[in-house]
Coordinates of C-alpha atoms and ligand atoms in Angstrom, one line a residue:
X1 CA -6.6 -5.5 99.5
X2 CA -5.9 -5.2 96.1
X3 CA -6.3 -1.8 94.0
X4 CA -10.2 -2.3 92.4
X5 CA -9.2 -2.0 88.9
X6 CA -7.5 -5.9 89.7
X7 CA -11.3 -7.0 90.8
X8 CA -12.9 -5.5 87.4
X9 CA -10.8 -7.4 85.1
X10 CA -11.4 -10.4 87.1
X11 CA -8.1 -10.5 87.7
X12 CA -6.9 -13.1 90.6
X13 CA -4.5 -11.2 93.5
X14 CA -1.1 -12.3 92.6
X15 CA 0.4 -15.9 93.5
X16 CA 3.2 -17.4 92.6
X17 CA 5.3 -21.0 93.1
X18 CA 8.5 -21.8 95.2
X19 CA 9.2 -25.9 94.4
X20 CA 11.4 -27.9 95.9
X21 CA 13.1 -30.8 93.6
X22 CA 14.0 -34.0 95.3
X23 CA 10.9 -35.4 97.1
X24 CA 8.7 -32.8 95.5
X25 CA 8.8 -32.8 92.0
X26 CA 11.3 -35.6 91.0
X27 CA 12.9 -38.9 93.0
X28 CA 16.2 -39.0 91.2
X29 CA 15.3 -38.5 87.6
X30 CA 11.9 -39.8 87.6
X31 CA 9.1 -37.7 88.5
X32 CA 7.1 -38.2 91.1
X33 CA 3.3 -39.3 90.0
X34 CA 1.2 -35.8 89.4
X35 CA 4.2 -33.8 89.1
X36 CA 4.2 -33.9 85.7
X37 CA 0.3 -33.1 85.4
X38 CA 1.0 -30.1 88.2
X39 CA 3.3 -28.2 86.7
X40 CA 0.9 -27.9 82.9
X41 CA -1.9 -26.9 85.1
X42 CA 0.1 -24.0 85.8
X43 CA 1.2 -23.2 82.3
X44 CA -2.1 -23.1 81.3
X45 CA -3.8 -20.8 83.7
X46 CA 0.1 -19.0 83.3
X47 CA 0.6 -19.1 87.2
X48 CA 4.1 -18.0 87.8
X49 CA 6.8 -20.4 89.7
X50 CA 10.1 -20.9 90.3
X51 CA 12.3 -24.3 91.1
X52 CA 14.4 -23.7 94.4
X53 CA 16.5 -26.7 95.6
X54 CA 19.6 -27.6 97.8
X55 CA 20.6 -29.8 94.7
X56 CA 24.0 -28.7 92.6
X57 CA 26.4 -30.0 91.3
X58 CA 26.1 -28.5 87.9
X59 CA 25.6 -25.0 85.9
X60 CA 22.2 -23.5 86.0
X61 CA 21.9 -24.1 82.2
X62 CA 22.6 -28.6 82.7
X63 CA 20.9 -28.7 85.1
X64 CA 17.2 -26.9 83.6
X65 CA 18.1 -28.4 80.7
X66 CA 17.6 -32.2 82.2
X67 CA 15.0 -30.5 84.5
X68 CA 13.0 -29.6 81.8
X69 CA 13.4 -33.5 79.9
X70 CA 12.2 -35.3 83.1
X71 CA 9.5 -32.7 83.5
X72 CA 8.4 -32.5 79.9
X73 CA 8.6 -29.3 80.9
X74 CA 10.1 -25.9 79.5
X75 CA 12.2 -24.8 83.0
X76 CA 14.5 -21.3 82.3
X77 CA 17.3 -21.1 84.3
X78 CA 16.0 -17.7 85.3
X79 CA 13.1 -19.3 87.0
X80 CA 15.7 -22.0 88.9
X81 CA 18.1 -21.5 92.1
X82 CA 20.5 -24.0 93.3
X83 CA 22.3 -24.6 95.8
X84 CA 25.5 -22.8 94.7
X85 CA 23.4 -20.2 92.4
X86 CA 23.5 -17.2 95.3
X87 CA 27.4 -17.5 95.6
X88 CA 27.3 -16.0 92.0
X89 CA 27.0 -12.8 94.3
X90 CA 30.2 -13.5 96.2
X91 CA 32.2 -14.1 92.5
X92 CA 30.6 -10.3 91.8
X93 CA 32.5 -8.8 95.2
X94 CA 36.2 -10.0 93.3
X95 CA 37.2 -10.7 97.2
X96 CA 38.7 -14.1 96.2
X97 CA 41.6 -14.6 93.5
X98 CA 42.1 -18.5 94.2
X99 CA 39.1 -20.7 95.7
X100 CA 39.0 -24.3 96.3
X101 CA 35.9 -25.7 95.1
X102 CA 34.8 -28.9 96.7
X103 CA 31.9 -31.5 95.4
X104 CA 30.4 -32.8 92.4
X105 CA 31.8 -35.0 89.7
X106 CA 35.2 -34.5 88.7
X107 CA 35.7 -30.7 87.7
X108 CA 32.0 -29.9 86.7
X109 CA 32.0 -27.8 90.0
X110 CA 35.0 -26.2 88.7
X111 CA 33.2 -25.2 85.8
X112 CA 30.7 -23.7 87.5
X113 CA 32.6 -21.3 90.4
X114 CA 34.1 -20.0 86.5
X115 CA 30.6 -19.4 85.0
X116 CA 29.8 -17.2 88.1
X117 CA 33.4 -15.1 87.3
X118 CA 35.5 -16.4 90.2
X119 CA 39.3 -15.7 88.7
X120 CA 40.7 -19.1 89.5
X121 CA 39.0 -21.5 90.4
X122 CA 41.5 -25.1 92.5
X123 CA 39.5 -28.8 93.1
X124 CA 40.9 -31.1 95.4
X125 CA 42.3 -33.4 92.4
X126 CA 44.3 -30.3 91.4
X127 CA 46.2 -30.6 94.3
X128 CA 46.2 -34.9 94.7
X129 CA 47.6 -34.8 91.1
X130 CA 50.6 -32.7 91.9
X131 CA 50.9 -35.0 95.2
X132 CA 49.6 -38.0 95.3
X133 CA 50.6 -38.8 98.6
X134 CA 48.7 -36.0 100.1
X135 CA 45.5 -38.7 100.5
X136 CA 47.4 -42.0 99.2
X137 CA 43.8 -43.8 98.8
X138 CA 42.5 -42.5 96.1
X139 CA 44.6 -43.4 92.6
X140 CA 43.0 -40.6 90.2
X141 CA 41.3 -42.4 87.1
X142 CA 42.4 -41.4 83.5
X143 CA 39.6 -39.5 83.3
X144 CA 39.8 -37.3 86.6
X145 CA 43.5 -36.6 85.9
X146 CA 42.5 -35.7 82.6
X147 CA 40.7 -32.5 84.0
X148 CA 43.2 -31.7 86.7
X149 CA 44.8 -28.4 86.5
X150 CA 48.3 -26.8 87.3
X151 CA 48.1 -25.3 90.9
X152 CA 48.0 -21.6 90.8
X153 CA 51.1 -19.7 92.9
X154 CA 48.3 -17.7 94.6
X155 CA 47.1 -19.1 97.9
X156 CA 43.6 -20.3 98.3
X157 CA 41.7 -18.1 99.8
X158 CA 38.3 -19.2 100.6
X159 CA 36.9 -23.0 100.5
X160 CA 33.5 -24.0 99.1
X161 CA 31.4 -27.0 99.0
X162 CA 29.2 -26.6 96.3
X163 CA 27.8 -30.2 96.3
X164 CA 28.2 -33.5 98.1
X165 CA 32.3 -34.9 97.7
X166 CA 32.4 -38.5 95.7
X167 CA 35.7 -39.1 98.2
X168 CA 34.7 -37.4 101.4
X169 CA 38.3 -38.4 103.1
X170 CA 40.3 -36.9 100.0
X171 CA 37.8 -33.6 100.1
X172 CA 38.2 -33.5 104.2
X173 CA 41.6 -34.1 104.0
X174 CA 42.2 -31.2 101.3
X175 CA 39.7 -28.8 103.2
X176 CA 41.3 -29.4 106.5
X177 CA 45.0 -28.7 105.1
X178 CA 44.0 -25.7 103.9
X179 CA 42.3 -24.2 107.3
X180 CA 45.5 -25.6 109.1
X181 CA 47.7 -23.4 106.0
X182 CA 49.7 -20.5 106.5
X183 CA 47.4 -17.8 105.2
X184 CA 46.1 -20.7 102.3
X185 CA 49.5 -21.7 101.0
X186 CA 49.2 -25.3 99.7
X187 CA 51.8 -27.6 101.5
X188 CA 52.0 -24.7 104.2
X189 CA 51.3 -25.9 108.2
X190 CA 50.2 -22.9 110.5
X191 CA 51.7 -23.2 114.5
X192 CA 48.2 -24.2 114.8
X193 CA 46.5 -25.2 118.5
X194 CA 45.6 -29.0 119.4
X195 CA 43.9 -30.1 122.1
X196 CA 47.4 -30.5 124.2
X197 CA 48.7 -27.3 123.0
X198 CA 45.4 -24.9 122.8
X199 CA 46.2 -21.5 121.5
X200 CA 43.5 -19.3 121.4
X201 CA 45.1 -16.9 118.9
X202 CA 45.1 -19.7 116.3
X203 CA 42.5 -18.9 113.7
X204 CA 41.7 -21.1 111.0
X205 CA 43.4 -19.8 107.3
X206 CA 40.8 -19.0 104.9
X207 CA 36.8 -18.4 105.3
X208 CA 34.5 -21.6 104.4
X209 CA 31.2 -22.0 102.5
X210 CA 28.5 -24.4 102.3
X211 CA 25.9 -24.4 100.3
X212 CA 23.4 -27.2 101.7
X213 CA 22.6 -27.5 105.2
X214 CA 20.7 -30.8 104.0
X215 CA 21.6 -33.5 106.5
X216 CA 18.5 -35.8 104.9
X217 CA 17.4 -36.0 101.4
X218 CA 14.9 -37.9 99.3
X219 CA 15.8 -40.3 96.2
X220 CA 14.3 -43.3 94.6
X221 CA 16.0 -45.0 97.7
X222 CA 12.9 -46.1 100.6
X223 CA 15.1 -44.3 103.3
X224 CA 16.5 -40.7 103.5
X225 CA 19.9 -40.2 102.2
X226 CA 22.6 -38.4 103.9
X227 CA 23.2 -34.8 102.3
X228 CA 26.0 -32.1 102.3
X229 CA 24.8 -31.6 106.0
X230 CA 26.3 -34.8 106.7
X231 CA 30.2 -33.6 105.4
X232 CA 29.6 -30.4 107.5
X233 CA 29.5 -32.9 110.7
X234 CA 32.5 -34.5 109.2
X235 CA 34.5 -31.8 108.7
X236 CA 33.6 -29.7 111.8
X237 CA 34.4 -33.1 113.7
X238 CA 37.7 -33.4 112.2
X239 CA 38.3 -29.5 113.1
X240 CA 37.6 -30.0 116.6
X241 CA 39.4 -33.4 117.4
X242 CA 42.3 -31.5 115.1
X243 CA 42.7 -28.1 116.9
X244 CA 40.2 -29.0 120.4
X245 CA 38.8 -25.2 118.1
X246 CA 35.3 -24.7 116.6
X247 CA 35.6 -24.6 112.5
X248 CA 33.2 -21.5 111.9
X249 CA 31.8 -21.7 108.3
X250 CA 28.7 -19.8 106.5
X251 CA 26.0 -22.0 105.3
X252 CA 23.9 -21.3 102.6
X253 CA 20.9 -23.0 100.8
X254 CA 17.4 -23.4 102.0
X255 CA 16.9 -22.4 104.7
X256 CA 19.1 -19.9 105.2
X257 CA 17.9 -15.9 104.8
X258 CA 20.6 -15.7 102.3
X259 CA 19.0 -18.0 99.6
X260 CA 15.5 -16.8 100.2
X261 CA 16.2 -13.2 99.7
X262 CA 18.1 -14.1 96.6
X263 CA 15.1 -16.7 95.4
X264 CA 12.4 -14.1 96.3
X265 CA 14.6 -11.5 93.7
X266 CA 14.8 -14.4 91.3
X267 CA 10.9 -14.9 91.6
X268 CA 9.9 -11.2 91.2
X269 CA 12.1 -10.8 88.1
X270 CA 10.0 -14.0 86.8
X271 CA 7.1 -12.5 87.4
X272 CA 7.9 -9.0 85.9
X273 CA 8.4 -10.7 82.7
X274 CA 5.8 -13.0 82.7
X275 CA 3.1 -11.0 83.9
X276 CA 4.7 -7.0 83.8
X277 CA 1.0 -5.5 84.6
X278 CA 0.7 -7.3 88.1
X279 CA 2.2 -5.5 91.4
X280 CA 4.9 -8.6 92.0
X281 CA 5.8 -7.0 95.7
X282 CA 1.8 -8.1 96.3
X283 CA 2.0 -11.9 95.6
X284 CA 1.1 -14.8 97.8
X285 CA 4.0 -16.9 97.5
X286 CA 3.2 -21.0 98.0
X287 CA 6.8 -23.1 98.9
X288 CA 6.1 -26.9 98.1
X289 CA 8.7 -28.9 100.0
X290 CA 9.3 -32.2 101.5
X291 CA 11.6 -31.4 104.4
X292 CA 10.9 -29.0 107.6
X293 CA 14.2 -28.2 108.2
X294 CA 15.1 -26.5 104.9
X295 CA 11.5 -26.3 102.7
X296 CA 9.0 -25.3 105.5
X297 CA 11.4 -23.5 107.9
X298 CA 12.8 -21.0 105.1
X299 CA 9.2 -20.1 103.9
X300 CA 8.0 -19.4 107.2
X301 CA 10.9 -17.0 108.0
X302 CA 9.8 -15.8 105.0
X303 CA 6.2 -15.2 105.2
X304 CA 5.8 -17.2 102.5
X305 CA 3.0 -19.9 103.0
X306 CA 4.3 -23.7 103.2
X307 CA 3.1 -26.4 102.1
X308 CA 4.7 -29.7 103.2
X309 CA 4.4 -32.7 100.7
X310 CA 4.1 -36.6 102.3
X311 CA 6.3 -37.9 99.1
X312 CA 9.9 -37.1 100.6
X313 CA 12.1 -37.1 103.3
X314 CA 8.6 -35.9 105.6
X315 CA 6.7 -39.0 106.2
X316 CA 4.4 -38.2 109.2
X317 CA 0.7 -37.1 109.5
X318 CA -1.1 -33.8 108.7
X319 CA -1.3 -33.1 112.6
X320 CA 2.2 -33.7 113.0
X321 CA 3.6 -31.4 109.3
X322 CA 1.6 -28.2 110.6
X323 CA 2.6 -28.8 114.6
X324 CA 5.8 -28.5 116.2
X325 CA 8.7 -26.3 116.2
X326 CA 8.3 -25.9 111.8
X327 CA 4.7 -26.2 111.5
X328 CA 3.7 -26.1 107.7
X329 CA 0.3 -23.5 106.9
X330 CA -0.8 -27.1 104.7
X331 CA 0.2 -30.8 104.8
X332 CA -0.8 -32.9 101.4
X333 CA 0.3 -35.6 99.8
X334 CA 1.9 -34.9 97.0
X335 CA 2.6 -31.6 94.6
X336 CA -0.2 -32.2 92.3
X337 CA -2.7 -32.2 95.6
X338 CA -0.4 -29.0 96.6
X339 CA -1.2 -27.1 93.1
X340 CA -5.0 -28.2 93.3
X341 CA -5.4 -26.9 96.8
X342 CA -4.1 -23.6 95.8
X343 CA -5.4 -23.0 92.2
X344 CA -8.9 -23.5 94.0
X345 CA -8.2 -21.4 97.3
X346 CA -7.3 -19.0 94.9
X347 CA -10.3 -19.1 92.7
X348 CA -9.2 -20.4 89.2
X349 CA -11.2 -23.1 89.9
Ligands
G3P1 O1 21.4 -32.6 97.3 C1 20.0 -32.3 97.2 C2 19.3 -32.4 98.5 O2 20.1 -31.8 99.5 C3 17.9 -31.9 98.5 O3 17.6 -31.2 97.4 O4 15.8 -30.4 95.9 O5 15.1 -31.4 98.1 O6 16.2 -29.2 98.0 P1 16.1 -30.5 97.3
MG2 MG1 13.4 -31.9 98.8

């Protein structure tokens, strides 16, 4: 129940928005029909929201930047989590001197782990360019040698994927040398165990991060695309046929407890400075997604209230979005019939 001086004023209880990107808002770069139209009836009745996606690949600034073109919208990059944007916390604990960055185009993800204030920061062409036998199918372009780096003489000493790899056997390849390392040293081979010569003590070098669990996505493609999920298979594959071992890595991204909690801080600072007067801990949060596993499953860990969209990688009925093991609160089809359903539950209209 909210405090009576909220009901004088005619004031609504506090809600906010949690969208998802691919499937929800945009297919690719084209927006998806109402999306457009959704997001201005917010701005006018100034509802607060925030953009939360598994996509990457870029800083926070490119990346609201084209947001906010396809939109024809203005999108902040303080109202916007990726799929990286949490590990900024990681870059703020110094633990790591020298990471290897996997995904993205060339070194934009390079660019990025900087931003965030990791020291130094390796990409898997970094370390083809010094070697190029060390995955001897992929010749490195003018341009992708161009934004190579010398190899630092610190050891790596954490992996992360921060977006799908363009060459998934040159990023595998890299990742896997460096879990077989002594203690991260490129070039290095631990004593490590194999499936004829197990060795329990053997523990892969360095820590790894994901930070997509996505094993599906939605793009202007009719099927479902394979996502960052997908190279997790890969790689913990390749671990196990490798060492006969389980790769352990921590995975980030929706729907993991980790992004949420960082999103939901991200929200409440949106809301403080959009609408200071308003207790933010009080608000209804609605989480517009197109995919159970990551939209729908983080928001109901969260208590937030999801609504599933048809227009993504989730094609099925409304009895089938709010049953089974992720049942959404709502199932609609699309975000503009997802904003409409809760600017009029909520009274605006
Ligand atoms: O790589 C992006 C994909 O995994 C899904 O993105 O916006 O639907 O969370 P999104
Ligand atoms: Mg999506």
């Amino acid at each position: 129940l909210l405090p009576s001086r909220y009901k004088s004023t005619s004031q609504h209880r506090p809600f906010a928005f949690a969208f998802d990107i691919d499937g929800v808002l945009l297919k690719s770069s084209q927006p998806i029909p109402g999306a457009i139209d959704a997001l201005t009836m917010l701005k006018k009745h100034d509802i607060p929201f925030i953009l939360l996606t598994n996509g990457g690949g870029i800083t926070e600034a490119e990346r609201v930047a084209r947001l906010s073109e396809y939109l024809k919208t203005d999108i902040h990059a303080s109202q916007f989590v990726q799929s990286h944007t949490p590990f900024k916390l990681h870059a703020a604990q110094q633990k790591f001197k020298n990471v290897l960055v996997c995904g993205g185009v060339n070194d934009a993800c390079r660019h990025v782990a900087l931003e965030y204030g990791f020291p130094h920061v390796t990409i898997p062409f970094d370390i083809l360019a010094q070697d190029e036998t060390v995955w001897p199918y992929h010749k490195l372009t003018r341009e992708e040698r161009a934004c190579t780096r010398p190899l630092s003489s610190d050891p790596i000493d954490a992996i992360y994927v921060y977006h799908d790899p363009r060459d998934w056997g040159l990023d595998s390849q890299i990742a896997l040398d460096i879990l077989l390392s002594e203690g991260g040293r490129i070039g290095s081979r631990a004593n490590h165990a194999s499936p004829e010569k197990p060795n329990p003590t053997f523990k892969q070098a360095v820590p790894l991060f994901f930070s997509n669990p996505d094993l599906l996505w939605s793009n202007l493609y009719p099927n479902p695309r394979l996502g960052q999920g997908a190279f997790q298979i890969l790689l913990q594959g390749l671990y196990k046929a490798v060492t006969g071992m389980t790769l352990h890595s921590t995975i980030i991204g929706k729907p993991s407890k980790f992004t949420y909690d960082y999103a939901t801080k991200v929200l409440k600072a949106h809301q403080e400075r959009l609408k200071p007067h308003l207790p933010a801990e009080q608000t209804t949060v609605y989480m517009v997604g197109d995919n159970k596993l990551s939209d729908i499953a983080g928001a109901n860990a969260h208590k937030w209230t999801s609504i599933l969209v048809q227009s993504g990688v989730f094609r099925g009925t409304v009895e089938e979005g709010k049953s089974g093991d992720i049942p959404a609160d709502y199932v609609v089809k699309d975000v503009n019939d997802a904003v409409k359903l809760v600017l009029s539950k909520e009274g605006i209209f």
